[in-house]
Amino acid sequence: MAEKNVVNGDHAAAAAPERLTLEGIKALRAKAGKLVAPVASYSDSDMFKSPYSYGKPKARRWDHLLSQESLSRQPCVLKQAAKHLKKPGLISLGGGLPSSENFPINSLSMRIPTPPNFTEAATAASGQDVTVGKYDTREKDAVFDLAIALNYGQSIGSAQLLRWVTEHTELVNAPPYADWRCALTIGSTGALEEAFRMFCDRSRNDSILTEEYSFPSALETAMPLGIHVFGIKMDEQGLLPESMDEILSTWDESARGGAKKPTVLYTVPSGQNPTGATQSIQRRRDIYEVCRKHDVFIFEDEPYYFLQMSPYVGSADVPPPPATIDEFLKSLVPSYTRIDEDGRVLRMDSFSKVVVPGSRLGWITASEQVVERYIRHAESASQGPSGISQVLMHKLVDETWGHEGFLQWLMHLRQEYARRRNAILAACEKYLPRDLVSWVPPAAGMFLWLKVDHTQHPSAGGPDSKSILEIEEQIFDSCIDKGVLAIRGSWFRAEHNIPPSGLFFRTNYASASESDVATAIQRFGAAVSEAFGRS
């Protein structure tokens, strides 16, 4: 591949005081020339990183934390042979690749917005009709086509989309160590399952830490693997570093059912699911230092990272977006990957919340060692994401929009989510009994976490006092009767064997219309008032 020449120079001599920019990406691509990556081509992020990525320390090794399953995995011998496919004139009789002549799909077309006009109406009026054909690489001088995408590929993903992902990661996160890499995934949940199996071992009684209220799919992924899960107390910024430090410093295996001291932290730092909390940069630094102190590896799950919004100021009006892409990028809270000097973070990104969830497509960023182990797992599990998803996403975010257009799209989403967030907050202020229900305006994501003061329930303190779970069930059932679904907070507990710390409900403001959101909140308020004898 032509890009290999970009970074095969003198890495030690490449000064790294600056960062990759949009103009820098264009210059690197122009220097590299056309990307040539036929069916099942081998690729890795080192082929696409800029010289700014080098001249930095290398990541630590994590052999002592990896599971025996992960350490025992060997490269797929058949996929290793694909390294030779790029040799000019090579006739392949190896592998198990079918002929593209027998693929029954000749082309795919889609209508997409033209930046910066992203509304449905603007797309209908002035959008672009984009088509990908079976043999575009030979007939139209393209870099990706259906003959490549519909065939078998490498578990790391296609070189075409991996290039874009690598550039995007360096542009936004710029990891501070040299040997970082990316790999495409089948979405964050699939990536998390592989990460758990890489770092956790049932036979070692391994355990992990996460927020006190956490993403149920993550918990449901960990538990069948025999992984013990323990929750960390939270405030309006998410998990508390002092609580985490106390848990780790006073760990007693016998008191914890034989569970080993946790070596992994799973966290959703921005717009956390379910609480909507976003960790400040200082909070992230403090948590990172606790992880360093106790040698804990971090799984940074960031599906909502780019859905960071302007602060809520008590009005339905949304402030204007950042004036430039550079201002937008500077407004984002730096990620754990951005401050990760040790290479102790595996970051999971996803197209699900910022493009389409049905793509089942995302990527991880971690050290070369960790990504290599991840690929070994993927080779015998998912074998990488769908080729159709990859070629359509490449056509959208790279070939048509480019990095600049994609970042403009994210700026558009920021405004859309801020408008929807403000709408649900206005409805809460209008319809909810403020002495019973409280909330913190979310700074990112799609969830509003409502706290109900259970101590004011009519049964509180009496001989027939109801538990938090009983009151929660009463409100939930009343909500369903009144025509609104708000998810019970207890369902998100990291530790279901201990009572909940409070009475909460999770609401989502991303999908329903603003008028429906107002109606739903009004119904929720009526259900709470009824449960507390105020109807």
Short mmCIF file of C-alpha atoms in Angstrom, two decimals, residues 172-432:
data_model
loop_
_atom_site.label_atom_id
_atom_site.label_comp_id
_atom_site.label_asym_id
_atom_site.label_seq_id
_atom_site.Cartn_x
_atom_site.Cartn_y
_atom_site.Cartn_z
CA VAL A 172 -9.35 13.94 17.86
CA ASN A 173 -7.51 11.97 20.55
CA ALA A 174 -3.80 11.98 19.61
CA PRO A 175 -2.69 9.23 22.05
CA PRO A 176 0.49 10.33 23.89
CA TYR A 177 2.39 7.09 23.26
CA ALA A 178 3.88 5.86 19.99
CA ASP A 179 2.58 2.33 19.42
CA TRP A 180 -1.19 2.87 19.43
CA ARG A 181 -3.36 1.22 16.85
CA CYS A 182 -7.00 0.88 15.82
CA ALA A 183 -9.14 -2.04 14.71
CA LEU A 184 -12.67 -2.05 13.36
CA THR A 185 -15.33 -3.79 15.45
CA ILE A 186 -18.88 -5.08 15.17
CA GLY A 187 -19.97 -2.38 17.61
CA SER A 188 -19.04 -1.63 21.19
CA THR A 189 -20.96 -4.49 22.81
CA GLY A 190 -19.17 -7.06 20.67
CA ALA A 191 -15.86 -5.32 21.32
CA LEU A 192 -16.55 -5.31 25.06
CA GLU A 193 -17.26 -9.04 25.12
CA GLU A 194 -13.89 -9.71 23.49
CA ALA A 195 -12.15 -7.26 25.84
CA PHE A 196 -13.62 -8.99 28.89
CA ARG A 197 -12.36 -12.33 27.64
CA MET A 198 -8.93 -10.84 26.97
CA PHE A 199 -8.46 -9.37 30.45
CA CYS A 200 -10.66 -11.47 32.74
CA ASP A 201 -10.44 -15.12 33.65
CA ARG A 202 -13.08 -17.14 35.49
CA SER A 203 -10.43 -19.48 36.87
CA ARG A 204 -8.61 -16.53 38.50
CA ASN A 205 -11.84 -15.21 40.09
CA ASP A 206 -11.24 -11.95 38.26
CA SER A 207 -13.42 -8.93 38.96
CA ILE A 208 -14.07 -5.51 37.46
CA LEU A 209 -15.21 -2.12 38.69
CA THR A 210 -17.83 0.07 37.05
CA GLU A 211 -20.24 2.85 37.97
CA GLU A 212 -22.75 2.05 40.70
CA TYR A 213 -25.42 2.30 38.00
CA SER A 214 -24.12 0.93 34.72
CA PHE A 215 -25.06 -0.20 31.21
CA PRO A 216 -27.07 -3.45 31.62
CA SER A 217 -25.70 -5.05 28.43
CA ALA A 218 -22.17 -4.64 29.80
CA LEU A 219 -23.17 -6.27 33.07
CA GLU A 220 -25.04 -9.03 31.27
CA THR A 221 -21.97 -9.64 29.12
CA ALA A 222 -19.64 -9.94 32.09
CA MET A 223 -21.66 -12.14 34.40
CA PRO A 224 -21.95 -15.31 32.24
CA LEU A 225 -18.18 -15.15 31.79
CA GLY A 226 -17.81 -15.61 35.54
CA ILE A 227 -16.58 -12.04 36.08
CA HIS A 228 -17.41 -10.44 39.41
CA VAL A 229 -18.77 -6.89 39.06
CA PHE A 230 -18.57 -4.22 41.76
CA GLY A 231 -20.01 -0.72 41.65
CA ILE A 232 -18.35 2.60 42.52
CA LYS A 233 -20.31 5.41 44.14
CA MET A 234 -21.24 8.32 41.88
CA ASP A 235 -22.03 12.02 41.90
CA GLU A 236 -23.16 14.42 39.17
CA GLN A 237 -19.83 13.86 37.34
CA GLY A 238 -20.00 10.09 37.42
CA LEU A 239 -17.87 7.68 39.40
CA LEU A 240 -15.97 9.01 42.40
CA PRO A 241 -12.18 8.44 42.36
CA GLU A 242 -11.98 8.48 46.16
CA SER A 243 -14.63 5.74 46.35
CA MET A 244 -12.70 3.70 43.79
CA ASP A 245 -9.44 4.18 45.66
CA GLU A 246 -11.06 3.15 48.96
CA ILE A 247 -12.53 0.00 47.41
CA LEU A 248 -9.17 -1.03 45.96
CA SER A 249 -7.08 -0.04 48.98
CA THR A 250 -9.23 -2.02 51.42
CA TRP A 251 -9.94 -5.01 49.18
CA ASP A 252 -10.58 -8.21 51.12
CA GLU A 253 -11.07 -11.29 48.96
CA SER A 254 -12.74 -13.26 51.74
CA ALA A 255 -15.27 -10.47 52.33
CA ARG A 256 -15.89 -10.25 48.58
CA GLY A 257 -16.82 -13.88 48.05
CA GLY A 258 -13.33 -14.87 46.92
CA ALA A 259 -13.26 -12.27 44.13
CA LYS A 260 -9.78 -11.12 43.19
CA LYS A 261 -8.93 -7.42 43.54
CA PRO A 262 -10.25 -5.74 40.36
CA THR A 263 -7.81 -5.21 37.52
CA VAL A 264 -10.26 -3.62 35.05
CA LEU A 265 -12.41 -0.49 35.16
CA TYR A 266 -15.34 -0.31 32.73
CA THR A 267 -16.62 3.24 32.40
CA VAL A 268 -18.78 5.39 30.11
CA PRO A 269 -17.21 8.81 30.78
CA SER A 270 -19.46 11.03 28.62
CA GLY A 271 -23.25 11.05 28.88
CA GLN A 272 -23.07 7.91 30.99
CA ASN A 273 -25.77 5.31 30.55
CA PRO A 274 -28.04 5.51 32.54
CA THR A 275 -27.25 8.62 34.60
CA GLY A 276 -26.22 11.02 31.81
CA ALA A 277 -23.19 12.09 33.89
CA THR A 278 -20.08 13.42 32.15
CA GLN A 279 -16.67 13.28 33.82
CA SER A 280 -14.67 16.52 33.75
CA ILE A 281 -11.06 16.43 32.61
CA GLN A 282 -9.90 16.70 36.22
CA ARG A 283 -12.18 13.81 37.22
CA ARG A 284 -10.70 11.70 34.40
CA ARG A 285 -7.16 12.54 35.47
CA ASP A 286 -7.95 11.64 39.09
CA ILE A 287 -9.50 8.32 38.08
CA TYR A 288 -6.56 7.60 35.77
CA GLU A 289 -4.13 8.14 38.66
CA VAL A 290 -6.12 5.73 40.87
CA CYS A 291 -5.86 3.16 38.07
CA ARG A 292 -2.11 3.75 37.89
CA LYS A 293 -1.77 3.36 41.66
CA HIS A 294 -3.58 0.00 41.66
CA ASP A 295 -2.52 -1.17 38.17
CA VAL A 296 -6.06 -1.21 36.79
CA PHE A 297 -6.70 -1.35 33.03
CA ILE A 298 -9.43 0.96 31.67
CA PHE A 299 -12.17 0.07 29.19
CA GLU A 300 -13.30 3.49 27.93
CA ASP A 301 -16.71 3.06 26.28
CA GLU A 302 -17.53 6.32 24.46
CA PRO A 303 -20.63 6.01 22.24
CA TYR A 304 -21.83 9.46 23.34
CA TYR A 305 -18.48 11.29 23.28
CA PHE A 306 -19.38 13.49 20.32
CA LEU A 307 -22.83 14.23 21.75
CA GLN A 308 -21.36 16.73 24.22
CA MET A 309 -23.61 19.78 24.39
CA SER A 310 -23.52 23.39 25.50
CA PRO A 311 -24.57 23.89 29.15
CA TYR A 312 -28.26 24.16 29.93
CA VAL A 313 -29.12 27.69 31.06
CA GLY A 314 -32.78 27.31 31.88
CA SER A 315 -34.16 28.03 28.44
CA ALA A 316 -35.42 26.00 25.52
CA ASP A 317 -33.20 28.09 23.26
CA VAL A 318 -29.97 26.43 22.10
CA PRO A 319 -26.84 28.59 21.87
CA PRO A 320 -25.21 28.70 18.42
CA PRO A 321 -22.70 25.95 17.64
CA PRO A 322 -18.93 26.51 17.76
CA ALA A 323 -17.88 28.83 14.95
CA THR A 324 -15.25 26.45 13.56
CA ILE A 325 -14.36 22.78 13.59
CA ASP A 326 -11.28 23.60 15.62
CA GLU A 327 -13.43 25.27 18.28
CA PHE A 328 -15.73 22.25 18.30
CA LEU A 329 -12.82 19.85 18.87
CA LYS A 330 -11.42 22.07 21.63
CA SER A 331 -14.82 22.11 23.35
CA LEU A 332 -14.76 18.32 23.86
CA VAL A 333 -13.58 17.02 27.22
CA PRO A 334 -10.27 15.23 26.52
CA SER A 335 -10.67 11.47 26.50
CA TYR A 336 -8.85 8.91 28.63
CA THR A 337 -7.02 7.91 25.45
CA ARG A 338 -5.77 11.49 25.13
CA ILE A 339 -4.17 11.40 28.62
CA ASP A 340 -3.10 7.74 28.54
CA GLU A 341 0.69 7.79 28.87
CA ASP A 342 0.87 4.11 29.85
CA GLY A 343 -1.26 2.58 27.11
CA ARG A 344 -3.60 1.26 29.83
CA VAL A 345 -6.78 2.31 28.01
CA LEU A 346 -8.81 0.37 25.46
CA ARG A 347 -11.19 2.91 23.93
CA MET A 348 -14.38 1.80 22.17
CA ASP A 349 -15.90 4.13 19.58
CA SER A 350 -19.07 3.44 17.64
CA PHE A 351 -20.95 4.72 14.61
CA SER A 352 -24.19 3.64 16.32
CA LYS A 353 -25.06 6.88 18.11
CA VAL A 354 -23.51 9.32 15.63
CA VAL A 355 -24.46 7.74 12.27
CA VAL A 356 -26.70 4.63 12.34
CA PRO A 357 -26.91 1.82 14.94
CA GLY A 358 -27.88 -0.75 12.31
CA SER A 359 -24.41 -0.54 10.79
CA ARG A 360 -23.08 -2.61 13.73
CA LEU A 361 -19.77 -0.91 13.15
CA GLY A 362 -17.22 0.76 15.40
CA TRP A 363 -13.57 0.66 16.33
CA ILE A 364 -11.18 0.28 19.22
CA THR A 365 -8.01 2.19 20.01
CA ALA A 366 -5.35 0.69 22.24
CA SER A 367 -1.68 -0.26 22.32
CA GLU A 368 -0.24 -2.45 19.59
CA GLN A 369 -0.08 -5.40 21.97
CA VAL A 370 -3.72 -5.10 23.02
CA VAL A 371 -5.02 -4.55 19.48
CA GLU A 372 -3.01 -7.54 18.24
CA ARG A 373 -4.61 -9.72 20.93
CA TYR A 374 -8.03 -8.33 20.03
CA ILE A 375 -7.53 -9.30 16.38
CA ARG A 376 -6.57 -12.83 17.40
CA HIS A 377 -9.94 -13.11 19.18
CA ALA A 378 -11.84 -11.60 16.25
CA GLU A 379 -10.28 -14.05 13.79
CA SER A 380 -12.08 -16.94 15.45
CA ALA A 381 -15.23 -15.07 16.51
CA SER A 382 -16.79 -12.27 14.44
CA GLN A 383 -14.07 -12.24 11.73
CA GLY A 384 -14.61 -8.48 11.57
CA PRO A 385 -17.55 -6.24 10.67
CA SER A 386 -19.85 -6.53 7.67
CA GLY A 387 -18.32 -5.59 4.35
CA ILE A 388 -21.53 -3.88 3.25
CA SER A 389 -21.48 -1.71 6.38
CA GLN A 390 -17.83 -0.86 5.81
CA VAL A 391 -18.15 0.14 2.16
CA LEU A 392 -21.26 2.27 2.77
CA MET A 393 -19.67 3.97 5.78
CA HIS A 394 -16.47 4.59 3.81
CA LYS A 395 -18.51 6.06 0.96
CA LEU A 396 -20.24 8.39 3.44
CA VAL A 397 -17.60 9.56 5.93
CA ASP A 398 -14.49 9.36 3.75
CA GLU A 399 -15.13 9.52 0.03
CA THR A 400 -18.12 11.92 0.14
CA TRP A 401 -17.99 13.92 3.39
CA GLY A 402 -14.34 13.57 4.33
CA HIS A 403 -13.16 14.35 7.84
CA GLU A 404 -14.36 17.95 7.62
CA GLY A 405 -17.87 16.97 6.54
CA PHE A 406 -18.12 14.31 9.24
CA LEU A 407 -17.09 16.80 11.94
CA GLN A 408 -19.68 19.25 10.59
CA TRP A 409 -22.23 16.46 10.92
CA LEU A 410 -21.20 15.98 14.57
CA MET A 411 -21.63 19.70 15.17
CA HIS A 412 -25.12 19.40 13.70
CA LEU A 413 -25.91 16.46 16.01
CA ARG A 414 -24.69 18.49 18.98
CA GLN A 415 -27.34 21.12 18.23
CA GLU A 416 -30.05 18.53 17.64
CA TYR A 417 -29.39 16.76 20.93
CA ALA A 418 -29.11 20.04 22.84
CA ARG A 419 -32.51 21.08 21.48
CA ARG A 420 -34.08 17.77 22.51
CA ARG A 421 -32.40 17.88 25.93
CA ASN A 422 -33.68 21.40 26.52
CA ALA A 423 -37.18 20.30 25.54
CA ILE A 424 -37.32 17.50 28.11
CA LEU A 425 -35.84 19.75 30.80
CA ALA A 426 -38.46 22.40 30.08
CA ALA A 427 -41.14 19.72 30.37
CA CYS A 428 -39.69 18.54 33.70
CA GLU A 429 -39.71 22.09 35.05
CA LYS A 430 -43.35 22.47 34.00
CA TYR A 431 -44.88 19.12 34.94
CA LEU A 432 -42.86 17.41 37.69
#
